[in-house]
Amino acid sequence: MKRTVAFLLIVCLCLPFISCEKEEIKGDGVMSDILFLGDDLMETSMVYEYFEELCRINGKEGLTVHHRTVEDARMYTYADMCKQDKDFRKLVKEADVILFQEGSAETATTVESVTKILEYANDPLVVCISYYGYPRWMHRNIFLESHPDFRYADSNTVIGGILTPEDSPVGYEHLYEEDYRHPNELNGFIVSLICYSKVYDVKPANIKWQGIEEKQGLMVGTPCTTAAELAELLSELHKGVIKHIN
């Protein structure tokens, strides 16, 4: 009898720690289902592919990265898809993390649309991506009351900081396609570093990226002509993220 009582006491005392440990693991990087939502800006940057590469390089096992990009999409596009597309609803429901990029800094309907999307979700971590030219405050200020737990991958501030010095390793023209509107893959690499930092709550200095320089799309538009030059450029951009990220 005494042994039974002692065992029950031990179990009761351990329950809070067991529960906390599960929550800690959830927030400590074992989130295995990632969903990116955005428009053609996200698609040309390929940020979701570079994020997945960073996850692989940094030892995130068993992880799945999904993305949905529609030209000129807004968050209401995906709110409507939740109603109409059961496969998309399933992606939203299963996502541990949702990273979204609202097209053209749309703000009038953003809160309502994102809230509708999250009605189909299972309490994911949510990260708002602000591409260069779309300041974070455009979205952060409107989410402060309704969704205070959102995180912000503020590439607008980071890239702005990288481009400002006279000895900047790149210029604006190196981070965009020929139309000077759509971010290229080099831009996507920078954004992926910021997204990874925000999702897994790690300092950019602790993110490994070596190996990504082998992706062919990165060379397009850069001042580089060799793989060695590209690797050096990515190293400089990584340093810029370390310096400017909040």
Coordinates of C-alpha atoms in Angstrom, one line a residue:
M1 CA 0.0 0.0 0.0
K2 CA 2.8 2.4 1.0
R3 CA 4.6 1.6 -2.3
T4 CA 1.4 2.3 -4.2
V5 CA 0.9 5.7 -2.5
A6 CA 4.5 6.6 -3.0
F7 CA 4.3 5.7 -6.7
L8 CA 1.1 7.8 -7.2
L9 CA 2.8 10.8 -5.5
I10 CA 5.8 10.5 -7.8
V11 CA 3.6 10.4 -10.8
C12 CA 1.6 13.5 -9.6
L13 CA 4.8 15.4 -8.9
C14 CA 6.2 14.6 -12.4
L15 CA 3.1 15.4 -14.4
P16 CA 3.8 19.2 -14.5
F17 CA 7.3 18.6 -15.7
I18 CA 6.2 16.1 -18.4
S19 CA 3.7 18.7 -19.7
C20 CA 6.2 21.5 -19.7
E21 CA 8.8 19.3 -21.4
K22 CA 6.3 18.7 -24.3
E23 CA 5.6 22.4 -24.7
E24 CA 9.4 23.2 -24.5
I25 CA 10.1 20.7 -27.3
K26 CA 7.3 22.3 -29.4
G27 CA 9.0 25.7 -29.2
D28 CA 12.5 24.4 -29.3
G29 CA 12.6 23.4 -32.9
V30 CA 10.8 20.1 -33.5
M31 CA 8.0 21.8 -35.4
S32 CA 7.7 19.6 -38.4
D33 CA 5.1 21.0 -40.6
I34 CA 5.8 24.4 -42.2
L35 CA 3.4 26.3 -44.5
F36 CA 4.4 29.5 -46.5
L37 CA 1.6 31.6 -48.0
G38 CA 2.2 34.5 -50.3
D39 CA 2.1 35.9 -53.8
D40 CA 4.5 36.1 -56.8
L41 CA 7.0 38.1 -54.7
M42 CA 7.4 35.0 -52.5
E43 CA 7.5 32.7 -55.5
T44 CA 10.4 34.5 -57.3
S45 CA 12.5 34.7 -54.1
M46 CA 12.1 31.0 -53.5
V47 CA 12.3 31.7 -49.7
Y48 CA 10.5 28.4 -48.8
E49 CA 13.2 26.4 -50.7
Y50 CA 16.1 28.2 -48.9
F51 CA 14.3 27.8 -45.6
E52 CA 14.0 24.1 -46.2
E53 CA 17.7 24.0 -47.1
L54 CA 18.6 25.8 -43.9
C55 CA 16.6 23.3 -41.9
R56 CA 18.4 20.4 -43.5
I57 CA 21.8 22.0 -43.0
N58 CA 21.0 22.7 -39.4
G59 CA 19.9 19.2 -38.6
K60 CA 16.1 19.6 -38.5
E61 CA 15.0 16.0 -39.3
G62 CA 11.6 14.8 -40.6
L63 CA 10.5 18.3 -41.6
T64 CA 8.0 19.1 -44.3
V65 CA 7.8 22.6 -46.0
H66 CA 4.7 23.4 -48.0
H67 CA 4.0 26.6 -49.9
R68 CA 1.2 28.2 -51.7
T69 CA 1.8 31.2 -54.0
V70 CA -0.7 32.8 -56.3
E71 CA 0.1 35.8 -58.4
D72 CA -1.3 39.0 -56.9
A73 CA -2.7 37.0 -54.0
R74 CA -3.8 38.6 -50.8
M75 CA -4.6 36.9 -47.5
Y76 CA -8.3 37.0 -48.4
T77 CA -7.3 34.7 -51.3
Y78 CA -6.3 32.1 -48.8
A79 CA -9.2 32.7 -46.5
D80 CA -11.5 31.9 -49.4
M81 CA -9.4 28.8 -50.3
C82 CA -9.9 27.5 -46.8
K83 CA -13.7 27.5 -47.5
Q84 CA -13.4 26.0 -51.0
D85 CA -10.4 23.7 -51.1
K86 CA -10.4 20.8 -48.6
D87 CA -6.7 19.9 -49.5
F88 CA -5.7 23.4 -48.6
R89 CA -7.7 23.3 -45.4
K90 CA -5.8 20.2 -44.5
L91 CA -2.5 22.0 -45.0
V92 CA -3.6 24.8 -42.8
K93 CA -4.9 22.5 -40.1
E94 CA -1.7 20.4 -40.0
A95 CA 0.7 23.3 -40.0
D96 CA 2.8 23.8 -36.9
V97 CA 4.1 27.1 -38.4
I98 CA 2.5 29.4 -40.9
L99 CA 4.6 32.1 -42.5
F100 CA 2.6 34.6 -44.6
Q101 CA 3.5 37.6 -46.8
E102 CA 0.6 39.9 -47.5
G103 CA 0.8 41.2 -51.1
S104 CA 1.5 44.9 -51.7
A105 CA 1.2 45.8 -48.0
E106 CA -2.6 45.3 -48.0
T107 CA -3.8 46.3 -44.6
A108 CA -7.6 47.0 -44.8
T109 CA -8.6 43.3 -44.8
T110 CA -5.4 41.6 -43.5
V111 CA -6.5 41.1 -39.9
E112 CA -9.9 39.7 -40.9
S113 CA -8.4 37.4 -43.5
V114 CA -5.6 36.0 -41.4
T115 CA -8.1 35.5 -38.5
K116 CA -10.4 33.5 -40.8
I117 CA -7.4 31.4 -41.9
L118 CA -6.4 30.6 -38.4
E119 CA -10.0 29.4 -37.6
Y120 CA -9.0 26.3 -39.7
A121 CA -5.6 25.9 -38.0
N122 CA -4.5 24.1 -34.9
D123 CA -2.8 27.0 -32.9
P124 CA 0.3 27.3 -35.1
L125 CA 3.2 29.7 -34.6
V126 CA 2.6 32.5 -37.1
V127 CA 5.3 34.6 -38.7
C128 CA 4.6 37.7 -40.9
I129 CA 7.2 38.3 -43.6
S130 CA 7.9 41.9 -44.7
Y131 CA 9.8 42.0 -48.0
Y132 CA 12.1 45.0 -48.6
G133 CA 10.0 48.0 -49.4
Y134 CA 7.1 46.8 -47.2
P135 CA 7.9 48.0 -43.6
R136 CA 7.0 45.8 -40.7
W137 CA 4.9 48.4 -39.0
M138 CA 2.3 48.1 -41.8
H139 CA 1.3 44.8 -40.4
R140 CA 2.6 44.7 -36.8
N141 CA 0.6 47.8 -35.7
I142 CA -2.7 46.3 -37.0
F143 CA -2.0 42.9 -35.3
L144 CA -0.9 44.2 -31.9
E145 CA -4.3 43.8 -30.2
S146 CA -5.8 40.9 -32.1
H147 CA -2.7 38.7 -32.5
P148 CA 0.1 39.8 -30.1
D149 CA 2.0 36.5 -30.4
F150 CA 2.8 36.9 -34.1
R151 CA 6.5 37.1 -35.0
Y152 CA 7.9 39.3 -37.7
A153 CA 10.6 38.3 -40.3
D154 CA 11.5 41.9 -41.0
S155 CA 13.6 41.7 -44.1
N156 CA 12.7 45.3 -45.0
T157 CA 14.8 46.6 -42.1
V158 CA 17.6 44.0 -42.5
I159 CA 18.1 44.5 -46.2
G160 CA 17.8 48.2 -45.8
G161 CA 20.6 48.1 -43.3
I162 CA 22.7 45.9 -45.6
L163 CA 22.3 48.2 -48.6
T164 CA 23.1 51.5 -46.7
P165 CA 26.9 51.4 -46.2
E166 CA 29.1 52.6 -49.0
D167 CA 31.0 49.3 -48.9
S168 CA 27.8 47.2 -49.1
P169 CA 28.5 43.8 -50.7
V170 CA 25.4 44.2 -53.0
G171 CA 23.2 46.9 -54.4
Y172 CA 19.4 47.0 -54.8
E173 CA 19.9 45.8 -58.4
H174 CA 21.5 42.6 -57.2
L175 CA 18.5 41.6 -55.0
Y176 CA 15.7 41.9 -57.6
E177 CA 14.9 40.6 -61.0
E178 CA 15.1 42.8 -64.1
D179 CA 11.8 44.4 -63.4
Y180 CA 13.2 45.8 -60.1
R181 CA 10.0 44.6 -58.4
H182 CA 10.3 40.9 -57.8
P183 CA 12.9 39.7 -55.3
N184 CA 15.4 37.2 -56.7
E185 CA 16.8 34.1 -55.0
L186 CA 19.7 36.0 -53.4
N187 CA 17.0 38.1 -51.7
G188 CA 15.2 34.9 -50.8
F189 CA 18.4 33.6 -49.1
I190 CA 18.5 36.6 -46.8
V191 CA 14.8 36.3 -46.0
S192 CA 15.2 32.6 -45.3
L193 CA 17.8 33.4 -42.7
I194 CA 15.5 35.8 -41.0
C195 CA 12.5 33.4 -41.1
Y196 CA 14.6 30.6 -39.7
S197 CA 15.8 32.8 -36.9
K198 CA 12.2 33.8 -36.0
V199 CA 10.7 30.4 -36.3
Y200 CA 13.3 28.6 -34.2
D201 CA 14.1 31.6 -32.0
V202 CA 17.9 31.3 -32.7
K203 CA 20.4 34.0 -33.3
P204 CA 21.4 34.4 -36.9
A205 CA 25.1 33.8 -35.9
N206 CA 24.1 30.3 -34.9
I207 CA 22.5 29.4 -38.3
K208 CA 24.7 27.3 -40.6
W209 CA 24.2 28.0 -44.3
Q210 CA 27.3 26.5 -46.0
G211 CA 26.2 24.4 -48.9
I212 CA 23.5 26.7 -50.1
E213 CA 26.0 28.5 -52.4
E214 CA 25.8 25.4 -54.7
K215 CA 22.2 26.4 -55.8
Q216 CA 22.5 27.8 -59.3
G217 CA 19.7 30.4 -59.0
L218 CA 21.8 32.4 -56.5
M219 CA 24.3 33.5 -59.1
V220 CA 21.8 35.3 -61.3
G221 CA 22.0 39.0 -60.9
T222 CA 24.9 39.0 -58.4
P223 CA 28.3 40.7 -58.9
C224 CA 29.8 37.2 -58.7
T225 CA 31.3 35.1 -61.5
T226 CA 32.7 32.1 -59.5
A227 CA 31.4 29.8 -56.8
A228 CA 34.1 31.1 -54.5
E229 CA 33.0 34.7 -55.0
L230 CA 29.4 33.6 -54.3
A231 CA 30.3 31.8 -51.1
E232 CA 32.1 35.0 -49.9
L233 CA 29.1 37.1 -50.8
L234 CA 26.7 34.9 -48.9
S235 CA 29.1 35.1 -45.9
E236 CA 29.0 38.9 -46.1
L237 CA 25.2 38.8 -46.3
H238 CA 25.0 36.5 -43.4
K239 CA 27.1 38.9 -41.4
G240 CA 24.7 41.7 -42.4
V241 CA 21.7 39.7 -41.1
I242 CA 23.6 39.1 -37.8
K243 CA 24.2 42.8 -37.5
H244 CA 20.8 44.2 -38.3
I245 CA 18.2 41.6 -37.2
N246 CA 16.2 42.5 -34.0

